[in-house]
Short mmCIF file of C-alpha atoms in Angstrom, two decimals:
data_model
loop_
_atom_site.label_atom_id
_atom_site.label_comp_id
_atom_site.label_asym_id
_atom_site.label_seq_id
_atom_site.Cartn_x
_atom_site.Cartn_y
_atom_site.Cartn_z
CA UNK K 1 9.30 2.48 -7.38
CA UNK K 2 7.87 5.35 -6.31
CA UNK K 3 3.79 5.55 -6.01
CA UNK K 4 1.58 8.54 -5.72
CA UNK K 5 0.37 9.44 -2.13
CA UNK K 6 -2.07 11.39 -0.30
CA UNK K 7 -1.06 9.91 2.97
CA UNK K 8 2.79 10.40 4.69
CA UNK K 9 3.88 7.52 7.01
CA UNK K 10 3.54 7.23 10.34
CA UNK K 11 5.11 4.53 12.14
CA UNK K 12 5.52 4.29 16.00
CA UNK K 13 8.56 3.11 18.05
CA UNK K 14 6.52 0.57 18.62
CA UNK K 15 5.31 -0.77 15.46
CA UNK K 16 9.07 -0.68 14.35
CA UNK K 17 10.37 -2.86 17.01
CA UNK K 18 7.36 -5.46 16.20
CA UNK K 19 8.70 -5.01 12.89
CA UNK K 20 12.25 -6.08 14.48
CA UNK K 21 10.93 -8.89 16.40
CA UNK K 22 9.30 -9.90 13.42
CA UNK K 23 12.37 -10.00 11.13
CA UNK K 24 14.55 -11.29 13.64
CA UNK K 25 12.58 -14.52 14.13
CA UNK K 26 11.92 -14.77 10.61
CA UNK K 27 15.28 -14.10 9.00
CA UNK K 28 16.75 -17.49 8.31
CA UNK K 29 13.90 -19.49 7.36
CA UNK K 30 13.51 -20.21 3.89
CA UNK K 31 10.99 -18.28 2.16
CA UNK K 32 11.14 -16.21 5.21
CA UNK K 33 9.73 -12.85 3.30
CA UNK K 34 6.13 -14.07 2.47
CA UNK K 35 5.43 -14.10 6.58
CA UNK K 36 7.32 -11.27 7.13
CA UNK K 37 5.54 -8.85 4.66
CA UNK K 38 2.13 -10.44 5.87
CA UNK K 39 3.22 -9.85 9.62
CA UNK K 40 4.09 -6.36 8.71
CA UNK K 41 1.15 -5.51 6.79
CA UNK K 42 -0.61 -6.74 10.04
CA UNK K 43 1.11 -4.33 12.23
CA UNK K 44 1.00 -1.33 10.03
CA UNK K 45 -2.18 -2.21 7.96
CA UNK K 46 -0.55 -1.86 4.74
CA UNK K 47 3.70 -1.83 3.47
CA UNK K 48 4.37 1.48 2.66
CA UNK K 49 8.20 1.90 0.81
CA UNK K 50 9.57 2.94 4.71
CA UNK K 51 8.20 -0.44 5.66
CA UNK K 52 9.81 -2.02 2.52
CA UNK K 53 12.86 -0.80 3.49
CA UNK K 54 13.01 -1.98 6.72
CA UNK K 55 12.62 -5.36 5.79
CA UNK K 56 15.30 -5.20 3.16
CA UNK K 57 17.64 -3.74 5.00
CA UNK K 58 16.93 -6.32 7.64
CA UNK K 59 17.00 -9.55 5.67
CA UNK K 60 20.19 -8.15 4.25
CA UNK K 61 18.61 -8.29 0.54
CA UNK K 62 17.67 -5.60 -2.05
CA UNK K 63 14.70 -3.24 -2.05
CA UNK K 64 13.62 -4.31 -5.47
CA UNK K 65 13.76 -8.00 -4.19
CA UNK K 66 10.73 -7.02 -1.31
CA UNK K 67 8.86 -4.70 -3.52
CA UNK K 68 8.29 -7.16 -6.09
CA UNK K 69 6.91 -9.85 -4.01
CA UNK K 70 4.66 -6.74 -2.49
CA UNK K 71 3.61 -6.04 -5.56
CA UNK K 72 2.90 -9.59 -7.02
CA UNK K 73 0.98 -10.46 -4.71
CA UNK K 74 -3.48 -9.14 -4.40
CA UNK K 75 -3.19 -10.00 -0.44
CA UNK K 76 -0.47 -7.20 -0.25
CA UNK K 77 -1.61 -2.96 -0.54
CA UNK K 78 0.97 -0.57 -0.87
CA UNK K 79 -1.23 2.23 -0.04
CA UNK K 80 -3.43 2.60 3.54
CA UNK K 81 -6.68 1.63 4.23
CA UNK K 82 -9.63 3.80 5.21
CA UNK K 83 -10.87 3.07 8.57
CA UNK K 84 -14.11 3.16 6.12
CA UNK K 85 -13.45 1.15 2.84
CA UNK K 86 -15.54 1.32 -0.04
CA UNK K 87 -16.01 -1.08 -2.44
CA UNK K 88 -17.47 -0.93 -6.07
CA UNK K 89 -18.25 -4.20 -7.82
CA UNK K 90 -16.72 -3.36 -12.03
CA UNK K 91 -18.40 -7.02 -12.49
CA UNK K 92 -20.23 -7.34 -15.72
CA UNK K 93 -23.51 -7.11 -14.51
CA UNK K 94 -22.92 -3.96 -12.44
CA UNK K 95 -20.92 -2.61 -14.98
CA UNK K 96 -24.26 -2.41 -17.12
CA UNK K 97 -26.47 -1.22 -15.02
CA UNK K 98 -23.62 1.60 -14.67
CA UNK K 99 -21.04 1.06 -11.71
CA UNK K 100 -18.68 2.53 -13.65
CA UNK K 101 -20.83 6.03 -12.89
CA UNK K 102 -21.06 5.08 -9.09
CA UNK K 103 -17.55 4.48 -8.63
CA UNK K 104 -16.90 8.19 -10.65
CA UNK K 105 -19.44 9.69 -8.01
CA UNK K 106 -17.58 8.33 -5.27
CA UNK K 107 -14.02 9.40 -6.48
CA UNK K 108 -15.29 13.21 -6.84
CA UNK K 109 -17.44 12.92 -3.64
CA UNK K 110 -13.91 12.07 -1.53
CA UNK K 111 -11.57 13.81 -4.00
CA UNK K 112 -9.43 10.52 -4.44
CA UNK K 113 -9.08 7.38 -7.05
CA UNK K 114 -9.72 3.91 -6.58
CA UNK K 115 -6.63 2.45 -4.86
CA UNK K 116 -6.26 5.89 -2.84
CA UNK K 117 -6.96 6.49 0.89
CA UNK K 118 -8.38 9.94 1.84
CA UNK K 119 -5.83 12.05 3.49
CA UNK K 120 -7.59 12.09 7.17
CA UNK K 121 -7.87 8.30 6.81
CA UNK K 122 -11.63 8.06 6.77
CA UNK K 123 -11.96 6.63 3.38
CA UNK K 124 -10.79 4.12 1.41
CA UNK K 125 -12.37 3.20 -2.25
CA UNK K 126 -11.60 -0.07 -4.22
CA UNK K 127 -13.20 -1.89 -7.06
CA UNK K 128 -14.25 -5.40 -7.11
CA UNK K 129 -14.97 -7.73 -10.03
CA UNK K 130 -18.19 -9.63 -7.88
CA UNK K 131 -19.78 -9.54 -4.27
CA UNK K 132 -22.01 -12.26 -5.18
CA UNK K 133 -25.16 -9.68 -5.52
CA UNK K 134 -25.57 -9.23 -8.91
CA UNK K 135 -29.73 -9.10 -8.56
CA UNK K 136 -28.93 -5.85 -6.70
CA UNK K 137 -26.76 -3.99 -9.71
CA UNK K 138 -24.75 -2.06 -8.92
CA UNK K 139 -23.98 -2.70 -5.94
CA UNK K 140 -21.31 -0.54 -3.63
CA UNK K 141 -20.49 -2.17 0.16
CA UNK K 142 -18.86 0.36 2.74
CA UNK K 143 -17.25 -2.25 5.46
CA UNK K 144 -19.82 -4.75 5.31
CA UNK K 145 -22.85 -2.58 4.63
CA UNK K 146 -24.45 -3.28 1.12
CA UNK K 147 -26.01 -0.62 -1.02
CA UNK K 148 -27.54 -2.00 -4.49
CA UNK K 149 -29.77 -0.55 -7.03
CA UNK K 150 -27.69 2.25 -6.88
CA UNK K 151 -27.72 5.54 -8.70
CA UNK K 152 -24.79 8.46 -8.84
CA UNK K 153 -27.04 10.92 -6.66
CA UNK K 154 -27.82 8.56 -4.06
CA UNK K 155 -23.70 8.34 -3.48
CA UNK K 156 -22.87 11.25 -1.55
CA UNK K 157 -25.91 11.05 1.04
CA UNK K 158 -24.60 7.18 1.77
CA UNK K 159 -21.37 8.70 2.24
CA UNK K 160 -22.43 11.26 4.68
CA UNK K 161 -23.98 9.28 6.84
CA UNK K 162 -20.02 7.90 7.57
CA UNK K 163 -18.84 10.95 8.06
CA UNK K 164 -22.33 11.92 10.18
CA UNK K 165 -21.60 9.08 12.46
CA UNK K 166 -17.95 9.82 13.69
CA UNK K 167 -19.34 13.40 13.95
CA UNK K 168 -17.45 14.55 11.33
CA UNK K 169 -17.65 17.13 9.09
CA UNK K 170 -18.89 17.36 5.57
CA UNK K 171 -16.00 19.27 3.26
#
């Protein structure tokens, strides 16, 4: 049950006593841990295995029990999200016009996989099957910006321009 991670937890006091509250006015309804996880994954932004735990321990039921439904289910992440997330569509007609490449470009422009959260938090990258904008192939969004007809070069300048705006800096 372990997954690979770039990023350690960090819960507050006070996230874990929403968490609590949460559990507590949750715990004997039936079917009580699909609006527990999804409150959860509201207050921390995603259920990492300390999270998990919590709510196991609190419903009195086993680890396995919670990561399973956490895993089952697309709605859940197990891993956090960027305070940017990226988004490449695999869908077939990006794929052949070569999204495959863009995603690759953006994995070695942050240094992490799809699924993975860079470790400052910045980034996130997924993959999609559709955005609905398949006359722009391929097509990568960052939050809700849209970037189509794109090539692998063009990848790291959009990138910057994130990192430009917090006043980051480029690595």
């Amino acid at each position: 049950m372990t997954e690979k991670s770039l990023n350690t937890f960090k819960g507050t006091l006070v996230q874990e006593r929403q968490l609590k509250e949460v559990i507590a006015k949750h715990h004997d309804q039936p079917g009580g841990l699909m609006p527990i996880l999804q409150e959860a994954q509201g207050i921390y932004g995603y259920l990492p295995i300390e999270v998990q735990t919590m709510i196991a321990e609190g419903l009195n039921i086993s680890l396995s029990e919670v990561y399973g439904v956490a895993t089952f289910y697309s709605q859940f992440s197990l891993t956090p999200k960027g305070e940017h997330r990226i988004s490449v569509c695999l869908g077939t007609a990006c794929y052949v016009k070569g999204s495959d490449k863009i995603l690759e470009a953006v994995e070695n422009k942050l240094g992490i996989k799809s699924g993975e959260c860079t470790p400052d938090g910045m980034f996130s990258i997924d993959s999609c099957r559709c955005v609905g904008a398949c006359g722009l192939a391929p097509v990568m969004m960052i939050d809700d910006d849209v970037y189509g007809k794109l090539t692998p070069d063009q990848v790291g300048k959009i990138i910057d321009s994130y990192v430009n705006k917090k006043g980051g800096k480029k690595e």
